[in-house]
Coordinates of C-alpha atoms in Angstrom, one line a residue:
Chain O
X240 CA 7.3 -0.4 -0.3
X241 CA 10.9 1.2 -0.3
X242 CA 12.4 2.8 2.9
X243 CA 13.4 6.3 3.4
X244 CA 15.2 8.1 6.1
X245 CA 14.1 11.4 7.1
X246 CA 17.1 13.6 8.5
X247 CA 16.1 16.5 10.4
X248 CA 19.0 19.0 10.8
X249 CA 19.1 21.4 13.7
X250 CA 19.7 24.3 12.0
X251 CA 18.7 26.2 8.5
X252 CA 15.4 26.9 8.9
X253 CA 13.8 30.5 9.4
X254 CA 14.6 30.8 12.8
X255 CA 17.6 32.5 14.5
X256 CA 16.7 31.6 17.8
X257 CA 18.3 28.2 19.0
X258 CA 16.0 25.8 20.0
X259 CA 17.1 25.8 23.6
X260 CA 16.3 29.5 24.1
X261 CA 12.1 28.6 22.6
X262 CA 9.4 29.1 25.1
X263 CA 7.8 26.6 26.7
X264 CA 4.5 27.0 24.9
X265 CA 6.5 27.3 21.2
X266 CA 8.7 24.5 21.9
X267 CA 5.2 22.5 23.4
X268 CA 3.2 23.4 19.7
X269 CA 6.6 22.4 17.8
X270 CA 6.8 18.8 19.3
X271 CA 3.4 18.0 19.1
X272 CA 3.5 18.7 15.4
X273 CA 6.1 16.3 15.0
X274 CA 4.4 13.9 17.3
X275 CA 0.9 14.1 15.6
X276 CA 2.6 13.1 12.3
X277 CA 4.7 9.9 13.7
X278 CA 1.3 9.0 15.1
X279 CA 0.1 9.0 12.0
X280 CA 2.7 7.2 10.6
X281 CA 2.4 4.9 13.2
X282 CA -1.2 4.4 12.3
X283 CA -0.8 3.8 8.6
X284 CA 1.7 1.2 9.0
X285 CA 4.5 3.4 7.4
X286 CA 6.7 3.9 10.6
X287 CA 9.4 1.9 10.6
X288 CA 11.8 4.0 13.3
X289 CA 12.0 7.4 15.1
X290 CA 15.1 8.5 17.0
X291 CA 15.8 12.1 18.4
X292 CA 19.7 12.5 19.3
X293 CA 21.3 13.7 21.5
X294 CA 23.2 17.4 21.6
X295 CA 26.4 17.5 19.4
X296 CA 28.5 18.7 22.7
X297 CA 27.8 14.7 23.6
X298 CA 29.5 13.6 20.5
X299 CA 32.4 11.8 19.8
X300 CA 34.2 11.1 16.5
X301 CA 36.3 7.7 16.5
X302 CA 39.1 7.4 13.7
X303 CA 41.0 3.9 13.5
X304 CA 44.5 4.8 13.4
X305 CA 47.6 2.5 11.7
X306 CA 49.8 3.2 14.3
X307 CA 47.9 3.9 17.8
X308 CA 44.6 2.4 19.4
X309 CA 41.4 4.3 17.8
X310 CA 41.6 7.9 18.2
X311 CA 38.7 9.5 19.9
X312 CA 37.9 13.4 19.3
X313 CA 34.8 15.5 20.4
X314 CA 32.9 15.2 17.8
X315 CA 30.7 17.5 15.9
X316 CA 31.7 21.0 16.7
X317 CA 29.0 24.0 17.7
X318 CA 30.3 25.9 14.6
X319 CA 28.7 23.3 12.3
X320 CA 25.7 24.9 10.7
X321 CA 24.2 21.4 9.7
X322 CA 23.9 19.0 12.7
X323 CA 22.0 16.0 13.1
X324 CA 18.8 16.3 15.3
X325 CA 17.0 13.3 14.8
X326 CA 15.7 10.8 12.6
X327 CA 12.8 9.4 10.9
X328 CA 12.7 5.7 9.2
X329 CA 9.3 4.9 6.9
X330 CA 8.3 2.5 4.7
X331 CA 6.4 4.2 2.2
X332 CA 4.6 3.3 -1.3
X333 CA 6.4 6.1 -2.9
X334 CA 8.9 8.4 -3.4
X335 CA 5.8 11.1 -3.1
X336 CA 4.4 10.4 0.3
X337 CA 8.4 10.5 1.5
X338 CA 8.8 14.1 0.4
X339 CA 5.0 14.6 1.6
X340 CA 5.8 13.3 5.4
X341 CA 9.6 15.7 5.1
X342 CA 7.0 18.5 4.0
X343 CA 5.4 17.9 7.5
X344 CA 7.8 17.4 9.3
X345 CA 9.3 20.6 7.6
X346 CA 6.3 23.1 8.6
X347 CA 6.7 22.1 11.9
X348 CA 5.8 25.3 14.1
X349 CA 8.7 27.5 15.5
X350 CA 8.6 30.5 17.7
X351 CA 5.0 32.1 17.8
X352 CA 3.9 29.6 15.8
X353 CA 5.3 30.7 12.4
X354 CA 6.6 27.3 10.5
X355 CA 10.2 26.8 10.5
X356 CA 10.7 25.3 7.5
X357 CA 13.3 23.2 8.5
X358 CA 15.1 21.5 5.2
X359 CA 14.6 17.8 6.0
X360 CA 16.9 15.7 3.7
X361 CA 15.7 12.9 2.4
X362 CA 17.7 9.4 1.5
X363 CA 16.4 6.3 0.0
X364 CA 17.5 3.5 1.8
X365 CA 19.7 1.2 -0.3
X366 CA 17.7 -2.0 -1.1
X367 CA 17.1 -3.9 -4.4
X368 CA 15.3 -3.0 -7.4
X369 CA 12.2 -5.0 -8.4
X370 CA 13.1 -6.3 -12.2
X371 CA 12.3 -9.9 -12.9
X372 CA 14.6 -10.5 -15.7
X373 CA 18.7 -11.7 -15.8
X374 CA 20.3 -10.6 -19.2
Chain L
X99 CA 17.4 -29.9 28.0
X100 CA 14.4 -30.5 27.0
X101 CA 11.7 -31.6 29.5
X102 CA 9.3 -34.6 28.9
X103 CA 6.2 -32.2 27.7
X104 CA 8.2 -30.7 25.0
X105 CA 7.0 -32.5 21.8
X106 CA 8.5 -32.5 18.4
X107 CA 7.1 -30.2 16.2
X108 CA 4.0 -32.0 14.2
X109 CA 4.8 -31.1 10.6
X110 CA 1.7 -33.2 9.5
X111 CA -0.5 -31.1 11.6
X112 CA 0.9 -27.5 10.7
X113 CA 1.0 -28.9 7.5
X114 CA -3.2 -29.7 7.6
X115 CA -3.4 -26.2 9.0
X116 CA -1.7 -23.9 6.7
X117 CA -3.7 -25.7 3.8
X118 CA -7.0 -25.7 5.7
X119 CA -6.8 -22.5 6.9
X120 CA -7.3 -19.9 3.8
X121 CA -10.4 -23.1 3.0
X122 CA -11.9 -22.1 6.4
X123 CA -11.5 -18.3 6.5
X124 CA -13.3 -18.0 3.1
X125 CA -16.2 -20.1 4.2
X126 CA -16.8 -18.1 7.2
X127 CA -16.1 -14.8 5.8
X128 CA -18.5 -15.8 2.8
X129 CA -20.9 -16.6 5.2
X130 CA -20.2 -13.7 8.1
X131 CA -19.2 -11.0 5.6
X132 CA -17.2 -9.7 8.2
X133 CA -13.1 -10.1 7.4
X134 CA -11.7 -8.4 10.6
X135 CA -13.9 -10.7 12.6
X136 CA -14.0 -13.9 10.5
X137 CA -10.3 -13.8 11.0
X138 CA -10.4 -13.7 15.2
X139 CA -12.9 -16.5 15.0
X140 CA -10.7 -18.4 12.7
X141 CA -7.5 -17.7 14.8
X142 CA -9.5 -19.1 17.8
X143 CA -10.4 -22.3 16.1
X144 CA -6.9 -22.9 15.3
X145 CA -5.8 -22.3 19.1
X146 CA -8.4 -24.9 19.8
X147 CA -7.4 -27.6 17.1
X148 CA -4.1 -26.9 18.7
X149 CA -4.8 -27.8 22.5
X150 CA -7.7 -30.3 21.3
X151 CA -7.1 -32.4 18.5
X152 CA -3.9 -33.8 19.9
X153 CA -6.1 -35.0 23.0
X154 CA -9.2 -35.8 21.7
X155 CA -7.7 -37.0 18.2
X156 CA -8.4 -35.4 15.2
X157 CA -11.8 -34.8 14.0
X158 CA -13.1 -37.5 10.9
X159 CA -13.7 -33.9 8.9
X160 CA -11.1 -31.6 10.4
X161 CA -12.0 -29.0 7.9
X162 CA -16.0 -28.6 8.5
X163 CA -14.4 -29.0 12.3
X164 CA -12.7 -25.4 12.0
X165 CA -15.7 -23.8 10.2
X166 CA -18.0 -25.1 12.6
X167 CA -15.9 -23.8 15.9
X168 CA -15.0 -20.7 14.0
X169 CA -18.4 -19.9 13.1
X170 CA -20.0 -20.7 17.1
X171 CA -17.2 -18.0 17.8
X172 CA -17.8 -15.2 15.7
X173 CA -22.0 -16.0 16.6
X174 CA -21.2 -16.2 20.4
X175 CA -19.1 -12.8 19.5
X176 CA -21.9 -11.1 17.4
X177 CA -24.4 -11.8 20.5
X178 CA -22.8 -10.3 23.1
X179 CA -22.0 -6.8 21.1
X180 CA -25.5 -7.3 20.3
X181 CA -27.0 -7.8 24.1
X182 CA -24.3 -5.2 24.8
X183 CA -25.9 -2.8 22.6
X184 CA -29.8 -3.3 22.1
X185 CA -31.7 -6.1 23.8
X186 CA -34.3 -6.4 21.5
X187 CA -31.8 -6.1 18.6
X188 CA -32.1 -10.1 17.7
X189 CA -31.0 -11.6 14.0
X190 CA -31.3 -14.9 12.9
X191 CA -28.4 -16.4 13.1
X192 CA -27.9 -19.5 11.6
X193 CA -25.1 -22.2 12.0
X194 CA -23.3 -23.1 8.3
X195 CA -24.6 -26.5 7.9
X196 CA -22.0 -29.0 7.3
X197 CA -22.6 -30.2 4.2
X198 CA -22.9 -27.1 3.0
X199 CA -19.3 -26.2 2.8
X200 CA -17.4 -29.3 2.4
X201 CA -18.2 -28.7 -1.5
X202 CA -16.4 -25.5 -1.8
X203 CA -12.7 -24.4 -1.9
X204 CA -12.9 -20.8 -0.7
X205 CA -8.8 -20.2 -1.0
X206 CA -9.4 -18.5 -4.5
X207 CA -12.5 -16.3 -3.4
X208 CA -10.4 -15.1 -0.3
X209 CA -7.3 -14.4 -2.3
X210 CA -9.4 -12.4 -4.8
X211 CA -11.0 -10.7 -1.6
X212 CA -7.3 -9.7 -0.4
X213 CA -6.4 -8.4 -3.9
X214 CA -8.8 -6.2 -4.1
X215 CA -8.1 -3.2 -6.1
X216 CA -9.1 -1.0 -3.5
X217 CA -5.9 -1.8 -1.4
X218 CA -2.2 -0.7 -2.5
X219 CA -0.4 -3.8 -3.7
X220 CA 1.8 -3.7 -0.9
X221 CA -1.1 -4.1 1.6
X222 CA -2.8 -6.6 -1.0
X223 CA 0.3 -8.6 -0.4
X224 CA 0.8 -8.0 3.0
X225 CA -2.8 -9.3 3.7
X226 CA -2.6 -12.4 1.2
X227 CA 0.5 -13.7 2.7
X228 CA -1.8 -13.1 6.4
X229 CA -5.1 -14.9 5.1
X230 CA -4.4 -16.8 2.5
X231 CA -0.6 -17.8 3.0
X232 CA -1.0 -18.4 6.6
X233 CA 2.4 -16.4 7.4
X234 CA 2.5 -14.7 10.8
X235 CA 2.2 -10.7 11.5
X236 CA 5.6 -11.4 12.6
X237 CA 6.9 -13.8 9.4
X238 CA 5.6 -11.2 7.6
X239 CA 7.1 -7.7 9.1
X240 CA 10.8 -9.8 9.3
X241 CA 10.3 -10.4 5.4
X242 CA 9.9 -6.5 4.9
X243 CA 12.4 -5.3 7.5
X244 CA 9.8 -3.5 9.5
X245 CA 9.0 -3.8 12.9
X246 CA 5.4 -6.3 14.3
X247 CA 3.8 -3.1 15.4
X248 CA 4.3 -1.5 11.8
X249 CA 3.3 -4.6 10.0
X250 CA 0.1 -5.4 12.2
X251 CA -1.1 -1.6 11.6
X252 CA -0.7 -1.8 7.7
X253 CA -3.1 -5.5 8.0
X254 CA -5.7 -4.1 10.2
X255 CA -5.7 -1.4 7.8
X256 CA -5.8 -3.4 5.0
X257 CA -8.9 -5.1 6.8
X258 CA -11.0 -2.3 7.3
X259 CA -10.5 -0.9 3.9
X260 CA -12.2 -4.2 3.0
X261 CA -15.5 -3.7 5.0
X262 CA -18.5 -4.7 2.8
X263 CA -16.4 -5.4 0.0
X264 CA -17.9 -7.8 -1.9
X265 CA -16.7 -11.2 -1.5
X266 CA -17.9 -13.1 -4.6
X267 CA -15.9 -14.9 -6.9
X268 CA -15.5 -12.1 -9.5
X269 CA -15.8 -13.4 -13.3
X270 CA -14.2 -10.1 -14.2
X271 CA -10.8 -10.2 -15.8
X272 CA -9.5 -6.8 -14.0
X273 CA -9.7 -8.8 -10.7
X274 CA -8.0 -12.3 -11.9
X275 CA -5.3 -9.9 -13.5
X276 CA -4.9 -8.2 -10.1
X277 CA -4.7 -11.1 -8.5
X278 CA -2.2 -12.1 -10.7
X279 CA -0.2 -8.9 -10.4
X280 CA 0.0 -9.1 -6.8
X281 CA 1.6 -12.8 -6.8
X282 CA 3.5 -11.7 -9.4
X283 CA 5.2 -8.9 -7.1
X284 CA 5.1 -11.7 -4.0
X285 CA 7.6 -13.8 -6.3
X286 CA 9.8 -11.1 -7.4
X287 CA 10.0 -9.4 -3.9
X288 CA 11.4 -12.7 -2.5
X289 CA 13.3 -13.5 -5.8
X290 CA 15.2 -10.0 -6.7
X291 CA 16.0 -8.8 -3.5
X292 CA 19.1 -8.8 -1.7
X293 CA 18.0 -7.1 1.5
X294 CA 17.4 -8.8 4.9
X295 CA 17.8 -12.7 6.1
X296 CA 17.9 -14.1 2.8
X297 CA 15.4 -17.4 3.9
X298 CA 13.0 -15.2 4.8
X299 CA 13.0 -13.7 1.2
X300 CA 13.2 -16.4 -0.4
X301 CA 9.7 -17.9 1.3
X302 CA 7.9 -14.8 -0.2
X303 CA 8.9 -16.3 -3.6
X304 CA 8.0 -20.4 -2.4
X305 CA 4.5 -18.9 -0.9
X306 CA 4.0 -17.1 -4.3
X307 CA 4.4 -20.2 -6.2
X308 CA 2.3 -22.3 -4.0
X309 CA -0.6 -20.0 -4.4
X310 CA -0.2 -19.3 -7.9
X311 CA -0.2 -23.3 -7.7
X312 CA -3.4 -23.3 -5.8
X313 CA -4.9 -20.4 -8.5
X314 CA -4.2 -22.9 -11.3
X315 CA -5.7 -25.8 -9.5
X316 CA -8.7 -23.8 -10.0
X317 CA -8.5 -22.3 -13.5
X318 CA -6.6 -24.7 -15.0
X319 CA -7.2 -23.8 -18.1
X320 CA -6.4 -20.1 -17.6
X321 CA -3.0 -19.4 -20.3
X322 CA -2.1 -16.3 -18.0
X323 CA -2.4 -18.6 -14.7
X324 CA -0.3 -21.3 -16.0
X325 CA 1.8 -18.7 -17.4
X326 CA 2.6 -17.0 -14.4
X327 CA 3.2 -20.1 -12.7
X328 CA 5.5 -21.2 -15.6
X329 CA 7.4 -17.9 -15.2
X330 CA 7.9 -18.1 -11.2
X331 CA 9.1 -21.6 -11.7
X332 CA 11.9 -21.2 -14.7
X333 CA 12.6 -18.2 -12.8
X334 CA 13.3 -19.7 -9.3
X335 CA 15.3 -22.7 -11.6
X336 CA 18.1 -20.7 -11.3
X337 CA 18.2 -19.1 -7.5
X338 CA 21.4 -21.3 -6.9
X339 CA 23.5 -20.1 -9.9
X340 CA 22.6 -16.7 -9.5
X341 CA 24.9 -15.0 -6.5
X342 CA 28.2 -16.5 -5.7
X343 CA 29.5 -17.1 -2.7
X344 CA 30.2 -13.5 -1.6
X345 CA 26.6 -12.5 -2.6
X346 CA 27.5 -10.8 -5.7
X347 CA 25.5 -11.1 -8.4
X348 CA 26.2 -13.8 -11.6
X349 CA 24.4 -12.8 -14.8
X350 CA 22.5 -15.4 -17.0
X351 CA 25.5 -16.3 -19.2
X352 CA 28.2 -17.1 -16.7
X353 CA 25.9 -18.9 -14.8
X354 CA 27.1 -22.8 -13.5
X355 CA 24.0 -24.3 -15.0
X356 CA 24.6 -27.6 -13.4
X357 CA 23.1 -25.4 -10.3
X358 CA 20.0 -25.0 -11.9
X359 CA 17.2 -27.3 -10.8
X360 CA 16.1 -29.1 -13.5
X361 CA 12.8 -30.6 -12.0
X362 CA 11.5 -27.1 -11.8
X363 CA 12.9 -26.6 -15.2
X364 CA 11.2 -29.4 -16.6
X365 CA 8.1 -28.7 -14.9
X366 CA 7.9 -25.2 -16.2
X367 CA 9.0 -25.6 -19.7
X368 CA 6.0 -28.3 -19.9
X369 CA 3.5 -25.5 -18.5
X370 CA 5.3 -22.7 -20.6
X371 CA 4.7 -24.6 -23.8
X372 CA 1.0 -25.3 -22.7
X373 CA 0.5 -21.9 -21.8
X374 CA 1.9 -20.5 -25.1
X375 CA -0.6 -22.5 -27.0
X376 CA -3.6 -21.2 -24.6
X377 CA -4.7 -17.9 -26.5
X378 CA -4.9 -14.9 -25.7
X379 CA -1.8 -14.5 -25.1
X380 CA -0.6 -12.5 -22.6
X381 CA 2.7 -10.8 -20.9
X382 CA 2.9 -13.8 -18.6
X383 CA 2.8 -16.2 -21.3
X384 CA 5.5 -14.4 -23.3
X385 CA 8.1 -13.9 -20.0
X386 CA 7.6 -17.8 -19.9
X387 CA 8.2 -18.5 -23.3
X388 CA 11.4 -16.6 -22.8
X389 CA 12.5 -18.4 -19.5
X390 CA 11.9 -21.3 -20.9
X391 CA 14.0 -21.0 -24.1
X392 CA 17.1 -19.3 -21.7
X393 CA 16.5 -22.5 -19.2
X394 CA 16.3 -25.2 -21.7
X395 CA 19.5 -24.9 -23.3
X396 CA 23.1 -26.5 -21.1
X397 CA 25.3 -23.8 -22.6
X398 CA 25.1 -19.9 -23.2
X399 CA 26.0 -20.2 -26.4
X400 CA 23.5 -22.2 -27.5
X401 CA 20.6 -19.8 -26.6
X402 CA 18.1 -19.3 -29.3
X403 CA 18.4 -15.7 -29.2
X404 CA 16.6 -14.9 -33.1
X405 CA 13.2 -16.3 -31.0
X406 CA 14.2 -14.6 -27.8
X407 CA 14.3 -11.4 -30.0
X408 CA 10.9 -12.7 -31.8
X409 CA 9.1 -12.9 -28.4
X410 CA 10.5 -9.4 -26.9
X411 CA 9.0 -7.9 -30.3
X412 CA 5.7 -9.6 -29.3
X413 CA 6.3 -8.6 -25.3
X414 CA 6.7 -4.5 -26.7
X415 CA 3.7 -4.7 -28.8
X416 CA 1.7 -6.0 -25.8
X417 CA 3.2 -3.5 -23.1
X418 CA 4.8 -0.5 -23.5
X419 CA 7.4 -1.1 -20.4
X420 CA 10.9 0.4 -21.8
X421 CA 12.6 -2.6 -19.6
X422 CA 11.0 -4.7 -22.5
X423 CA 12.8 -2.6 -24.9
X424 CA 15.7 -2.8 -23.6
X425 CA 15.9 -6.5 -23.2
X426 CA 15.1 -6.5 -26.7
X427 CA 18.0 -4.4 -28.2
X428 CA 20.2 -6.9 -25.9
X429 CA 18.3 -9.9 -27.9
X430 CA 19.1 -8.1 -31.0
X431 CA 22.9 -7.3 -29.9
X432 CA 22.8 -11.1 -29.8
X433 CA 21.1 -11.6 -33.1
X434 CA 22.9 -9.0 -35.5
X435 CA 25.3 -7.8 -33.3
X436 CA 26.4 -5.0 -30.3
X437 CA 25.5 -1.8 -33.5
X438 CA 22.1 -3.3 -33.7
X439 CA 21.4 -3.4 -30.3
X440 CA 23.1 0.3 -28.9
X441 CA 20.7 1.4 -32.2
X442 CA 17.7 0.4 -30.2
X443 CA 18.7 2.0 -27.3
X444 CA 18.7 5.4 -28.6
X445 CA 15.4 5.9 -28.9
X446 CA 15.3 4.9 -24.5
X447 CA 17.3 8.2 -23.7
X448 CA 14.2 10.0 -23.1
X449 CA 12.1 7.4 -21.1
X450 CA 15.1 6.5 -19.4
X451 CA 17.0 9.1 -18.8
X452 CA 19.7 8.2 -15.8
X453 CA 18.3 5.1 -15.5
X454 CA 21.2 2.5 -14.3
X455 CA 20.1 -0.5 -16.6
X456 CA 20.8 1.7 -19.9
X457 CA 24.1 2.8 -18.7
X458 CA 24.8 -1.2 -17.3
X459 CA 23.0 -2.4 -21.1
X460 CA 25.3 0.0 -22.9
X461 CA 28.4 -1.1 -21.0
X462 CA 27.2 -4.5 -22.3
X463 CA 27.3 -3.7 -25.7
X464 CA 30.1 -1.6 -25.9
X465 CA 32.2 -4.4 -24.4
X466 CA 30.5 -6.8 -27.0
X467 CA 31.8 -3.8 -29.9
X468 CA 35.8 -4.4 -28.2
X469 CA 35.4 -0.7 -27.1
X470 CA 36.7 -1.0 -23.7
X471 CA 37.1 2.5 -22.3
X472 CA 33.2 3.2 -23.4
X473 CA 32.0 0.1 -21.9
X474 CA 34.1 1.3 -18.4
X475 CA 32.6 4.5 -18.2
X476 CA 29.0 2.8 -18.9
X477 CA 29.6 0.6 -16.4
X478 CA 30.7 3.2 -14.3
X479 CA 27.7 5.4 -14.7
X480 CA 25.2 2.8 -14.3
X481 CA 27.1 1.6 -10.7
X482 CA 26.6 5.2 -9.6
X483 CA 22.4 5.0 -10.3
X484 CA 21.9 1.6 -8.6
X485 CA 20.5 1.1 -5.5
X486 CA 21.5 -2.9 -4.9
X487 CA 24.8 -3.2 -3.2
X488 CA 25.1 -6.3 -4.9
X489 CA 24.9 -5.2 -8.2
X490 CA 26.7 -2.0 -7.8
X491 CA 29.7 -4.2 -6.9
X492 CA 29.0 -6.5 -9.9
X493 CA 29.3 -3.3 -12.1
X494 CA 32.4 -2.0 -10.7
X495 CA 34.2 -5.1 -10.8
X496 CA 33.1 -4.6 -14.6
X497 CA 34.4 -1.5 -14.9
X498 CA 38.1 -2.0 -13.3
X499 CA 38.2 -5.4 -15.3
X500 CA 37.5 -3.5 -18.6
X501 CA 39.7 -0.1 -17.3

């Protein structure tokens, strides 16, 4: 089984509309899309994690700094096209049922139902590779 | 502090358990046919050896003790579904007479039963570490980094897919070679990785070899059994030499071999050497033959490598894995020198392509040649494919010693 995480962006699908302005019965069908398939993954053993974040205006970016204590800074900006809404960890057989659950999770309904096609980027988790032999 | 009621852990006891317990879920599952529920009943009779024997002392058979309790469990279970259901609804159900199972070992039948080909390997060796290994849901989930809930799902799962499957002792080669496979994984899982608590790992790869020990116990004459187990054991020989103290990964050659343990060695070069001269020979066989030639030697230097190259030609012929090839062109860098070998990897650019081992077995070579800058920029390349943190260090280290 190898891990993958499953990073759901907030923006750069189909849909101009930000999610915040959806209609209760849009944003209702979207989530339980998303919720049907972690039940499923839940199910067939392959969920490892699920987090949904927080909004980027909550954010804060730390920098270590050689001559003061840590600098803190509000952190990803409303500008930024590509913000982090959430993640996904699975534990799947293979790379093919990863791209299979983003594809879900990527059809996932937006307003009047029409799929968003959200990108969902997909990252192997960094673990070892399963050769025997030394050389 | 500890209060008076707090005993020390039994290790006799657990000891009796963990080996009875595959014995006593094949027997009732044989019987029963049921896995899912075989398995509660099972679990039960443990809890009550548990609270019981130390009371009442343990049993004169301990064994036909489990079966029995686990068997009045699953009938007291089947009967009240049964009234439940339909009244009238009434098998004969029969106790398993006692002398009817002392005769039998069902450890091999259930470990067939959990590596059955109808179940991914990962679930075939989720469930064998469950049933046959004895290892808890929650053993088992910290081995694999995922959570209990996870773990648990992917067993019961496993379970149900193996509903009416049949459990008899299948003369078939496919299965034995399945089951095989799935140990085979077990071992390298626990050996090869780098993730996670690193005991934990390393008791997939000592509950690999103690079931392929208990396999062979049963087909000793089996060259592919002995093989495997030959393999596992030459292998694990050298767990101490092979990471230093940061982690990082040590290959073969640099190795301190005074690390290695040399009762395994000596155990598995014997088996190796029997299993060699137990035809047909197999992929098992060869890897062992191979081990046992790297293990048997005190210095690098004095590795047989014109046999090593011998038994990779045999290993291609039998498989047409392009890892064997490449271990090959490294035996014949070794043989006839780094030209031979980098020759031998041409042909790998296709199959290969961006693989990180090329690019780390071309570094290799290219070192071996003097050509320095090459072997950096191999070594370089192949850092970039790998997913191991451990060996993507080793390779850069390479690559700024050679740069």
């Amino acid at each position: 089984m190898t891990k993958f995480m499953l990073l759901m962006n907030m923006d750069g699908g189909n849909c101009d509309t930000p999610m915040l302005e959806w209609n209760e019965a849009d944003m209702k069908a979207h989530m339980d899309h998303l919720g049907e398939g972690i039940e499923r993954l839940r199910k067939s053993g392959e969920l490892v994690e699920v987090q949904g974040l927080t909004w980027p205006s909550h954010a804060k970016v730390v920098r270590a700094s050689s001559v003061t204590a840590p600098v803190l800074t509000d952190g990803p900006y409303a500008e930024s096209k590509e913000v982090l809404a959430g993640y996904t960890m699975i534990d799947v057989e293979s790379e093919e049922r990863a791209y299979e659950i983003a594809a879900w999770q990527s059809a996932a309904p937006g307003p009047g139902g029409v799929p968003l096609e959200q990108p969902i980027e997909v990252r192997r988790v960094m673990e070892s590779d399963a050769d025997l032999h030394d050389f | 502090m500890r209060t008076s009621t707090t005993s020390e852990p039994d290790h006799e006891f657990e000891d009796l358990l963990r080996e009875l317990t595959p014995q006593v879920l094949g027997a009732v599952v044989r019987w029963s046919g049921d896995f899912a529920a075989a398995e509660d009943a099972v679990q039960e009779a443990l809890l009550a050896a548990a609270t019981t024997w130390p009371r009442d002392g343990r049993p004169d058979n301990p064994k036909s003790w489990l079966i029995q309790t686990a068997s009045r469990r699953l009938i007291d279970e089947v009967r009240q579904q049964r009234a439940r259901r339909r009244r009238e609804e009434r098998a004969a159900l029969r106790e398993v007479p006692a002398e009817e199972v002392e005769e039998y070992d069902d450890t091999l039948r259930l470990l067939f039963l959990c590596c059955h080909p109808a179940l991914t390997p990962a679930s075939a060796i989720a469930l064998t570490l469950r049933a046959v290994g004895g290892l808890t849901t929650a053993e088992i989930a910290t081995a694999y980094l995922v959570p209990e809930a996870t773990m648990a799902q992917r067993i019961s799962r496993a379970k149900q897919k193996l509903k009416g499957a049949s459990f008899e002792l299948d003369a078939d080669p496919d299965r034995l070679r399945n089951v095989l496979h799935v140990l085979y994984l077990m071992f390298n899982e626990g050996y090869t990785s780098t993730s996670g608590p690193e005991l934990h790992r390393s008791d997939l790869s000592s509950e690999a070899i103690r079931l392929t020990r208990a396999v062979r116990k049963q087909l000793p004459d089996d060259g592919q059994v002995t093989g495997l187990l030959a393999l596992m054991l030459l292998t694990d020989a050298r767990r101490a030499a092979r990471t230093g103290e940061g982690g990082e990964l040590i290959p073969l050659a640099e190795q301190d071999r005074s690390l290695w343990d040399h009762d395994r060695i000596t155990e598995g070069v014997a088996l190796a050497v029997e299993a060699f001269e137990t035809p047909p020979l197999g992929e098992y066989q060869i890897q062992a033959a191979i081990a046992a030639l790297h293990d048997e030697v005190d210095r690098a230097e004095d590795t047989d490598w014109p046999q090593i190259l011998a038994l990779y030609g045999l290993l291609e012929d039998l498989s047409g894995n392009p890892m064997v090839k490449l271990n090959r062109a490294i035996a014949a860098a070794m043989v006839d020198g780094p030209d031979a070998g980098l020759k031998l990897l041409e042909p790998l650019d296709d199959e290969l392509a961006g693989h990180y081992r090329l690019d780390a077995t071309r570094g290799h070579l290219y070192e071996m040649r003097g050509d320095h800058q090459a072997a950096a920029e191999h070594f370089r390349a192949a850092a970039r494919g790998t997913t191991s943190l451990p060996e993507r260090n080793y390779l850069l280290a390479k690559a700024a010693s050679l740069s």
